[in-house]
Amino acid sequence: MDQSRFKQFMERIERGEKIEANDWMPDDYRRLLLRLIHMHAVSEIMGAYPEKEWVPKAPSLRRKLSLMAKVQDEIGHGQLLLRVAEDLAAPLGRGRDDLMEDVIVGRVKFHNVFHMEAPSWADAGIIGWLVDGAAIMTQTALLDCSYGPYARVLKRICAEESFHMQHGESIILALAEGTEAQRQMLQEALNRWWEALLFFFGPPEVTESARKMMEYRIRYRTNEELRQKFLTRYIPRIQSVGLTIPDSRLRFDEAQQRWMYTEPDWERLGRMVRENSGPKSQERIAFRRRAHTDQAWVREALIRARAQAAV
Amino acid sequence: MQEKTRSQPQVAELHAGTRYEVYEIFVQHDALQSHHHVGSVWAASPEWAIQMARENFLRRDHAVSLWAVRRADIHATAGEDRDFFAREFDRTYREVSGYADNAQRWKRFKARAMTLDEVIDDVREGNAHGSAHSGG
């Protein structure tokens, strides 16, 4: 590696400058960012599936409209992020087609929460409230990312997430204010999602790539810091609506100033993400594959139309 | 089980000379604002770039105009060229902040400092066609 360029690069990072797509960057900076943003993009797109499943079944027209708006946001975020990923991938000879094909052949991972079932309307509420809540925490922690194009897209994404936050709260508040059966449904949904929510932030140990990302100021918080922030913010709110968190060992340790909790099953959930073996993984990937292959003719027609117009 | 995928031709390479390209997108939110850059889309034609841009950037924001510019057509400063934008000396003489002492000095004459915003508000007052002053 070109040592003097690397030194200049690190000095820029340390001065708090933003790196742009055409600037020189170390290969591992590019690859770490690409992996992160590619997974983020794909998670936005795959995240639309569990929500889309609830559009036809949502209990009112207003709920359908807001859920559809959210699905459009997720796909839109996916597209913005793909653009950022594509510019990083271009020097490696990869483009949109490759990045999207990676999803349908299982070469790129997406967040654990989108591999799971959302069997009741309360699940749709919990996804909007807590899954989006957790995603907002991880995304806001990236707002100061040293890579300018990602930081700018995140700003737009976070602005729209503020609607998602209110939307999720609106659904769970309606259920929490409702009948005994509705509150029961909400509790059952929380029970289903709690472990996945803890897993969402990733393992507590700081991996080599996480350490590297902090060095490059791609991120500046560890998984555990974000999980703790999430717990501090959400536990009182979850309890305030009368829900019980399904973890008898959950407590705040005053001495350590941190939440103690039962660890999620890292091995089982990790395998689910790696192997796409969750209850809904294959079904949703099949949807994505069908969308990709069934609409190939449209992508082709757009090109042909332009080729003909040019003659 | 992973289903075997049909192999897809790379759409971008189907027709030499025409392909998907990156378009940079500029939005004008109202007639008194300039267009500003919001991001980019990947599209088969300028027309589709504009459609995609509306879906990606205007799901909520209001706008009056949208530009899509082929990225390849943009001329830009070199990303790492800091010198081009260097400020080699103090330029506060060009700015309001360079004259902050005026207010204190007016006080001595028992008069008040005046700002351009006040003048704008004064001139606009009662004009039904003027927009409420936004302060810039």
Coordinates of C-alpha atoms in Angstrom, one line a residue:
Chain A
M1 CA 0.0 0.0 0.0
D2 CA 1.1 3.5 -0.8
Q3 CA 2.2 4.6 2.7
S4 CA 2.2 8.3 2.2
R5 CA -1.3 8.2 0.7
F6 CA -2.4 6.1 3.6
K7 CA -1.0 8.6 6.0
Q8 CA -2.7 11.5 4.3
F9 CA -5.9 9.6 4.2
M10 CA -5.7 8.9 8.0
E11 CA -4.9 12.5 8.6
R12 CA -8.0 13.6 6.7
I13 CA -10.1 11.1 8.7
E14 CA -8.6 12.4 12.0
R15 CA -9.3 16.0 11.0
G16 CA -13.0 14.9 10.7
E17 CA -13.0 15.4 6.9
K18 CA -15.5 13.4 4.8
I19 CA -14.2 11.0 2.2
E20 CA -15.9 11.1 -1.2
A21 CA -16.4 8.4 -3.8
N22 CA -13.6 9.5 -6.1
D23 CA -11.1 10.2 -3.4
W24 CA -8.2 7.8 -2.8
M25 CA -9.1 5.3 0.0
P26 CA -7.4 2.2 1.3
D27 CA -8.8 -1.0 -0.1
D28 CA -10.0 -2.3 3.3
Y29 CA -11.9 1.0 3.9
R30 CA -13.7 0.5 0.6
R31 CA -14.4 -3.2 1.4
L32 CA -15.6 -2.6 4.9
L33 CA -17.9 0.2 3.8
L34 CA -19.2 -1.7 0.8
R35 CA -20.1 -4.7 3.0
L36 CA -21.8 -2.5 5.5
I37 CA -23.8 -0.4 3.0
H38 CA -24.6 -3.4 0.8
M39 CA -26.1 -5.2 3.8
H40 CA -27.9 -2.1 4.9
A41 CA -29.4 -1.6 1.4
V42 CA -30.5 -5.2 1.2
S43 CA -31.9 -5.1 4.7
E44 CA -34.1 -2.1 3.8
I45 CA -35.4 -4.0 0.8
M46 CA -35.9 -7.3 2.6
G47 CA -37.4 -5.4 5.5
A48 CA -40.2 -4.3 3.2
Y49 CA -41.4 -7.9 2.9
P50 CA -42.7 -8.5 6.4
E51 CA -44.5 -5.2 6.3
K52 CA -45.9 -5.6 2.9
E53 CA -47.5 -8.9 4.1
W54 CA -49.6 -6.8 6.4
V55 CA -50.9 -4.2 3.9
P56 CA -53.9 -6.3 2.7
K57 CA -54.7 -7.3 6.3
A58 CA -54.3 -3.9 8.1
P59 CA -57.4 -3.0 10.1
S60 CA -58.3 0.3 8.4
L61 CA -57.7 2.3 5.3
R62 CA -55.5 4.7 7.1
R63 CA -53.4 1.9 8.4
K64 CA -53.1 0.5 4.9
L65 CA -52.0 3.8 3.5
S66 CA -49.4 4.5 6.2
L67 CA -48.1 0.9 5.9
M68 CA -47.8 1.3 2.1
A69 CA -46.0 4.6 2.6
K70 CA -43.6 2.8 4.9
V71 CA -43.0 0.0 2.4
Q72 CA -42.2 2.6 -0.3
D73 CA -39.8 4.3 2.1
E74 CA -37.9 1.1 2.8
I75 CA -37.6 0.3 -0.9
G76 CA -36.6 3.9 -1.6
H77 CA -33.9 3.7 1.1
G78 CA -32.7 0.5 -0.4
Q79 CA -32.3 2.3 -3.8
L80 CA -30.5 5.3 -2.3
L81 CA -28.1 3.0 -0.4
L82 CA -27.6 0.8 -3.5
R83 CA -26.4 3.9 -5.4
V84 CA -23.8 4.6 -2.6
A85 CA -22.8 0.9 -2.7
E86 CA -22.5 0.9 -6.5
D87 CA -20.1 3.8 -6.5
L88 CA -17.9 1.9 -4.0
A89 CA -18.2 -1.3 -5.9
A90 CA -17.5 0.2 -9.4
P91 CA -13.6 0.0 -9.1
L92 CA -14.1 -3.6 -8.1
G93 CA -16.0 -4.2 -11.3
R94 CA -19.3 -4.8 -9.7
G95 CA -22.6 -3.0 -10.4
R96 CA -26.3 -3.0 -9.5
D97 CA -27.0 -6.3 -11.2
D98 CA -24.3 -8.0 -9.1
L99 CA -25.4 -6.4 -5.9
M100 CA -29.0 -7.5 -6.4
E101 CA -28.0 -11.0 -7.6
D102 CA -26.1 -11.4 -4.3
V103 CA -29.5 -11.3 -2.5
I104 CA -31.1 -14.1 -4.5
V105 CA -28.2 -16.4 -4.4
G106 CA -27.6 -15.7 -0.7
R107 CA -24.2 -14.0 -1.0
V108 CA -25.2 -11.0 1.1
K109 CA -26.7 -11.2 4.6
F110 CA -29.7 -9.2 5.8
H111 CA -30.8 -8.4 9.3
N112 CA -32.0 -11.3 11.4
V113 CA -35.4 -9.6 12.1
F114 CA -36.4 -9.9 8.5
H115 CA -36.0 -13.6 8.5
M116 CA -38.8 -14.0 11.0
E117 CA -42.6 -14.3 11.0
A118 CA -45.0 -11.5 11.7
P119 CA -48.1 -13.6 12.4
S120 CA -50.4 -10.9 14.0
W121 CA -51.1 -7.2 13.6
A122 CA -49.3 -6.6 16.8
D123 CA -46.2 -8.0 15.2
A124 CA -46.5 -5.3 12.5
G125 CA -46.8 -2.8 15.4
I126 CA -43.7 -4.2 17.3
I127 CA -41.7 -4.2 14.0
G128 CA -42.6 -0.5 13.5
W129 CA -42.0 0.4 17.1
L130 CA -39.0 -1.7 18.3
V131 CA -37.4 -3.1 15.2
D132 CA -37.4 0.3 13.5
G133 CA -36.5 1.8 16.9
A134 CA -33.4 -0.4 17.0
A135 CA -32.6 0.3 13.4
I136 CA -32.9 4.1 14.1
M137 CA -30.3 3.7 16.9
T138 CA -27.8 1.9 14.6
Q139 CA -28.4 4.4 11.8
T140 CA -28.1 7.5 13.9
A141 CA -24.8 6.1 15.2
L142 CA -23.6 6.2 11.6
L143 CA -24.6 9.8 10.8
D144 CA -21.1 11.0 11.6
C145 CA -19.6 8.4 9.3
S146 CA -16.3 9.5 7.6
Y147 CA -17.7 8.5 4.2
G148 CA -19.6 11.5 2.9
P149 CA -22.0 9.8 0.4
Y150 CA -23.2 7.4 3.1
A151 CA -23.6 10.1 5.8
R152 CA -25.7 12.2 3.4
V153 CA -28.0 9.4 2.5
L154 CA -28.4 8.5 6.2
K155 CA -29.5 12.0 6.9
R156 CA -32.4 11.6 4.5
I157 CA -33.2 8.1 5.7
C158 CA -33.2 9.2 9.4
A159 CA -35.6 12.1 8.6
E160 CA -38.0 9.6 7.1
E161 CA -37.5 7.1 10.0
S162 CA -39.0 9.7 12.3
F163 CA -42.3 9.1 10.5
H164 CA -41.8 5.3 11.0
M165 CA -41.2 5.8 14.7
Q166 CA -44.5 7.7 15.1
H167 CA -46.2 5.1 12.9
G168 CA -45.1 2.2 15.0
E169 CA -46.0 3.9 18.3
S170 CA -49.4 4.7 16.9
I171 CA -50.1 1.0 16.2
I172 CA -48.9 -0.3 19.6
L173 CA -50.6 2.6 21.5
A174 CA -53.9 1.7 19.9
L175 CA -53.5 -1.9 21.0
A176 CA -52.3 -1.0 24.5
E177 CA -55.4 1.2 24.9
G178 CA -57.6 -1.6 23.6
T179 CA -59.2 -4.8 24.9
E180 CA -57.7 -7.5 27.0
A181 CA -57.3 -9.6 23.9
Q182 CA -55.5 -6.8 22.1
R183 CA -53.1 -6.3 25.0
Q184 CA -52.5 -10.0 25.1
M185 CA -51.7 -10.0 21.3
L186 CA -49.2 -7.2 21.9
Q187 CA -47.6 -9.1 24.7
E188 CA -47.3 -12.2 22.6
A189 CA -45.7 -10.2 19.8
L190 CA -43.2 -8.7 22.2
N191 CA -42.3 -12.2 23.5
R192 CA -41.7 -13.3 19.9
W193 CA -39.4 -10.3 19.1
W194 CA -37.4 -9.7 22.2
E195 CA -34.6 -12.1 21.6
A196 CA -34.3 -11.0 18.0
L197 CA -34.1 -7.4 19.1
L198 CA -31.2 -8.0 21.4
F199 CA -29.5 -10.0 18.6
F200 CA -30.1 -7.2 16.1
F201 CA -27.2 -5.1 17.6
G202 CA -24.7 -7.9 17.0
P203 CA -22.3 -9.7 19.4
P204 CA -20.9 -7.8 22.4
E205 CA -17.3 -8.6 21.6
V206 CA -15.6 -6.1 19.3
T207 CA -14.6 -8.0 16.2
E208 CA -11.6 -7.2 14.1
S209 CA -13.7 -5.5 11.4
A210 CA -15.7 -3.5 14.0
R211 CA -12.4 -2.3 15.5
K212 CA -11.2 -1.3 12.0
M213 CA -14.4 0.5 11.3
M214 CA -14.0 2.6 14.4
E215 CA -10.4 3.4 13.5
Y216 CA -11.6 4.6 10.1
R217 CA -14.4 6.5 11.8
I218 CA -17.0 4.7 9.8
R219 CA -18.7 4.0 13.2
Y220 CA -17.9 5.2 16.6
R221 CA -20.1 3.0 18.9
T222 CA -19.7 -0.6 19.7
N223 CA -22.6 -3.1 19.4
E224 CA -22.9 -3.3 23.1
E225 CA -23.0 0.5 23.6
L226 CA -25.9 0.7 21.1
R227 CA -27.7 -2.2 22.7
Q228 CA -27.4 -0.6 26.2
K229 CA -28.7 2.7 24.8
F230 CA -31.6 0.9 23.2
L231 CA -32.4 -0.8 26.5
T232 CA -32.2 2.4 28.5
R233 CA -34.5 4.2 26.1
Y234 CA -37.1 1.5 25.4
I235 CA -37.4 -0.6 28.6
P236 CA -39.3 2.2 30.5
R237 CA -41.6 2.8 27.5
I238 CA -42.3 -0.9 27.1
Q239 CA -43.1 -1.2 30.8
S240 CA -45.2 2.0 30.8
V241 CA -47.8 0.5 28.4
G242 CA -48.1 -2.5 30.7
L243 CA -46.0 -5.0 28.8
T244 CA -43.7 -7.5 30.5
I245 CA -40.3 -8.0 29.0
P246 CA -39.8 -11.7 28.6
D247 CA -36.5 -11.9 30.5
S248 CA -36.6 -12.7 34.2
R249 CA -32.9 -11.9 34.5
L250 CA -33.2 -8.4 33.1
R251 CA -32.1 -5.7 35.5
F252 CA -30.1 -2.5 35.7
D253 CA -26.8 -3.0 37.5
E254 CA -26.1 0.2 39.4
A255 CA -22.5 -0.6 40.1
Q256 CA -21.6 -1.3 36.4
Q257 CA -24.2 1.2 35.1
R258 CA -25.4 -1.2 32.6
W259 CA -28.3 -3.5 31.8
M260 CA -27.8 -7.2 32.5
Y261 CA -29.9 -9.5 30.3
T262 CA -30.1 -13.0 29.1
E263 CA -28.0 -13.3 26.0
P264 CA -29.8 -14.2 22.8
D265 CA -28.8 -17.5 21.3
W266 CA -26.0 -16.1 19.2
E267 CA -25.2 -19.4 17.6
R268 CA -28.8 -20.3 16.5
L269 CA -29.7 -16.8 15.3
G270 CA -26.3 -16.3 13.6
R271 CA -26.8 -19.5 11.7
M272 CA -30.2 -18.3 10.6
V273 CA -28.8 -15.2 9.1
R274 CA -25.7 -16.9 7.5
E275 CA -27.7 -19.7 6.0
N276 CA -31.0 -17.9 5.4
S277 CA -32.7 -20.6 7.4
G278 CA -35.2 -18.5 9.3
P279 CA -38.9 -19.3 9.2
K280 CA -39.4 -16.8 6.4
S281 CA -36.0 -16.5 4.8
Q282 CA -36.6 -18.6 1.8
E283 CA -40.1 -17.4 1.1
R284 CA -39.0 -13.8 1.1
I285 CA -35.9 -14.4 -0.9
A286 CA -38.1 -16.3 -3.4
F287 CA -40.4 -13.2 -3.6
R288 CA -37.3 -11.1 -4.3
R289 CA -36.0 -13.5 -6.9
R290 CA -39.4 -13.6 -8.6
A291 CA -39.5 -9.8 -8.6
H292 CA -36.0 -9.7 -10.1
T293 CA -36.6 -12.3 -12.8
D294 CA -40.2 -11.5 -13.7
Q295 CA -39.4 -7.9 -14.3
A296 CA -36.1 -8.5 -16.2
W297 CA -38.1 -7.9 -19.4
V298 CA -39.1 -4.4 -18.1
R299 CA -35.5 -3.4 -17.5
E300 CA -34.7 -4.7 -20.9
A301 CA -37.6 -3.0 -22.6
L302 CA -36.5 0.4 -21.1
I303 CA -33.1 -0.1 -22.7
R304 CA -34.6 -1.2 -26.0
A305 CA -37.0 1.7 -26.1
R306 CA -34.2 4.1 -25.7
A307 CA -32.0 2.3 -28.3
Q308 CA -34.9 2.6 -30.8
A309 CA -35.6 6.2 -30.0
A310 CA -31.9 6.9 -30.7
V311 CA -32.1 5.4 -34.2
Chain B
M1 CA -32.2 -25.2 0.1
Q2 CA -31.0 -22.6 -2.3
E3 CA -33.0 -22.7 -5.6
K4 CA -30.8 -22.4 -8.6
T5 CA -31.2 -19.1 -10.3
R6 CA -31.7 -18.6 -13.9
S7 CA -28.7 -16.9 -15.3
Q8 CA -29.6 -13.3 -16.3
P9 CA -27.9 -11.4 -19.0
Q10 CA -26.4 -8.2 -17.5
V11 CA -29.1 -5.7 -18.5
A12 CA -26.6 -2.9 -18.6
E13 CA -24.7 -4.7 -21.3
L14 CA -27.6 -5.8 -23.5
H15 CA -27.2 -3.1 -26.1
A16 CA -24.0 -1.5 -26.9
G17 CA -24.3 2.3 -26.7
T18 CA -27.4 2.3 -24.6
R19 CA -27.3 1.2 -21.0
Y20 CA -28.3 2.1 -17.5
E21 CA -26.4 5.1 -16.2
V22 CA -26.1 7.2 -13.1
Y23 CA -28.0 10.5 -13.2
E24 CA -27.4 13.1 -10.5
I25 CA -30.7 14.7 -9.3
F26 CA -31.3 18.3 -8.5
V27 CA -34.6 19.5 -6.9
Q28 CA -36.0 23.0 -6.8
H29 CA -38.4 23.2 -3.8
D30 CA -39.9 26.5 -4.7
A31 CA -39.5 29.2 -7.3
L32 CA -37.3 31.4 -5.1
Q33 CA -34.8 28.6 -4.3
S34 CA -32.1 27.3 -6.6
H35 CA -32.0 23.7 -7.6
H36 CA -29.9 21.7 -5.2
H37 CA -28.3 18.3 -5.4
V38 CA -30.1 15.6 -3.5
G39 CA -28.5 12.4 -4.7
S40 CA -28.5 10.1 -7.7
V41 CA -30.5 7.4 -9.4
W42 CA -29.6 4.6 -11.9
A43 CA -31.8 4.7 -14.9
A44 CA -32.2 3.6 -18.5
S45 CA -33.0 7.1 -19.8
P46 CA -33.2 10.7 -18.7
E47 CA -37.0 10.4 -18.6
W48 CA -36.9 7.4 -16.3
A49 CA -34.3 9.1 -14.2
I50 CA -36.8 11.8 -13.6
Q51 CA -39.5 9.3 -12.7
M52 CA -37.2 7.4 -10.4
A53 CA -36.1 10.7 -8.8
R54 CA -39.7 11.7 -8.1
E55 CA -40.2 8.3 -6.4
N56 CA -37.0 8.4 -4.4
F57 CA -36.8 12.1 -3.4
L58 CA -40.3 13.6 -3.5
R59 CA -42.4 11.1 -1.6
R60 CA -43.1 13.9 0.9
D61 CA -41.2 17.1 -0.2
H62 CA -43.0 19.5 -2.4
A63 CA -41.1 20.6 -5.5
V64 CA -41.6 22.8 -8.6
S65 CA -38.8 21.5 -10.8
L66 CA -36.5 18.5 -11.0
W67 CA -33.3 18.1 -13.1
A68 CA -31.6 14.8 -14.0
V69 CA -28.0 15.2 -15.2
R70 CA -25.9 12.4 -16.6
R71 CA -23.1 12.1 -14.1
A72 CA -20.6 11.8 -17.0
D73 CA -21.6 15.3 -18.1
I74 CA -20.7 17.0 -14.8
H75 CA -17.4 18.9 -14.5
A76 CA -16.2 19.1 -11.0
T77 CA -13.3 20.2 -8.9
A78 CA -10.9 17.4 -7.9
G79 CA -12.2 15.9 -4.7
E80 CA -9.0 16.2 -2.7
D81 CA -7.9 19.5 -4.0
R82 CA -8.2 21.7 -0.9
D83 CA -6.0 24.4 -2.3
F84 CA -8.6 25.5 -4.8
F85 CA -10.9 26.6 -2.0
A86 CA -8.2 27.9 0.3
R87 CA -8.8 31.2 2.1
E88 CA -5.4 32.7 2.3
F89 CA -6.3 35.7 4.3
D90 CA -9.1 37.2 6.5
R91 CA -12.2 38.0 4.4
T92 CA -14.4 39.3 7.1
Y93 CA -14.3 42.7 5.4
R94 CA -16.6 41.1 2.9
E95 CA -19.1 40.0 5.5
V96 CA -21.6 41.5 8.0
S97 CA -19.6 40.0 10.8
G98 CA -16.7 42.3 9.9
Y99 CA -18.7 45.3 11.0
A100 CA -20.1 44.1 14.3
D101 CA -18.8 47.2 16.0
N102 CA -21.2 49.4 14.1
A103 CA -24.0 48.7 16.6
Q104 CA -21.9 49.9 19.6
R105 CA -21.0 53.0 17.7
W106 CA -24.6 53.8 16.7
K107 CA -25.5 53.6 20.4
R108 CA -23.2 56.5 21.1
F109 CA -25.2 58.6 18.7
K110 CA -28.4 57.3 20.4
A111 CA -29.4 55.5 17.3
R112 CA -29.9 51.8 16.6
A113 CA -28.1 49.5 14.3
M114 CA -30.1 48.6 11.2
T115 CA -30.2 45.3 9.4
L116 CA -31.1 44.4 5.8
D117 CA -33.8 42.1 7.1
E118 CA -35.6 45.1 8.7
V119 CA -35.5 47.0 5.4
I120 CA -36.9 44.0 3.5
D121 CA -39.7 43.6 6.1
D122 CA -40.4 47.3 5.9
V123 CA -40.5 47.5 2.1
R124 CA -42.6 44.3 1.9
E125 CA -45.1 45.3 4.5
G126 CA -48.7 45.3 3.2
N127 CA -47.7 43.7 -0.1
A128 CA -50.0 40.7 -0.6
H129 CA -47.7 39.2 -3.2
G130 CA -44.6 39.3 -1.1
S131 CA -43.7 36.1 0.8
A132 CA -43.4 36.3 4.5
H133 CA -39.8 37.2 5.2
S134 CA -37.9 34.0 5.8
G135 CA -34.7 35.5 7.0
G136 CA -32.8 34.2 4.1

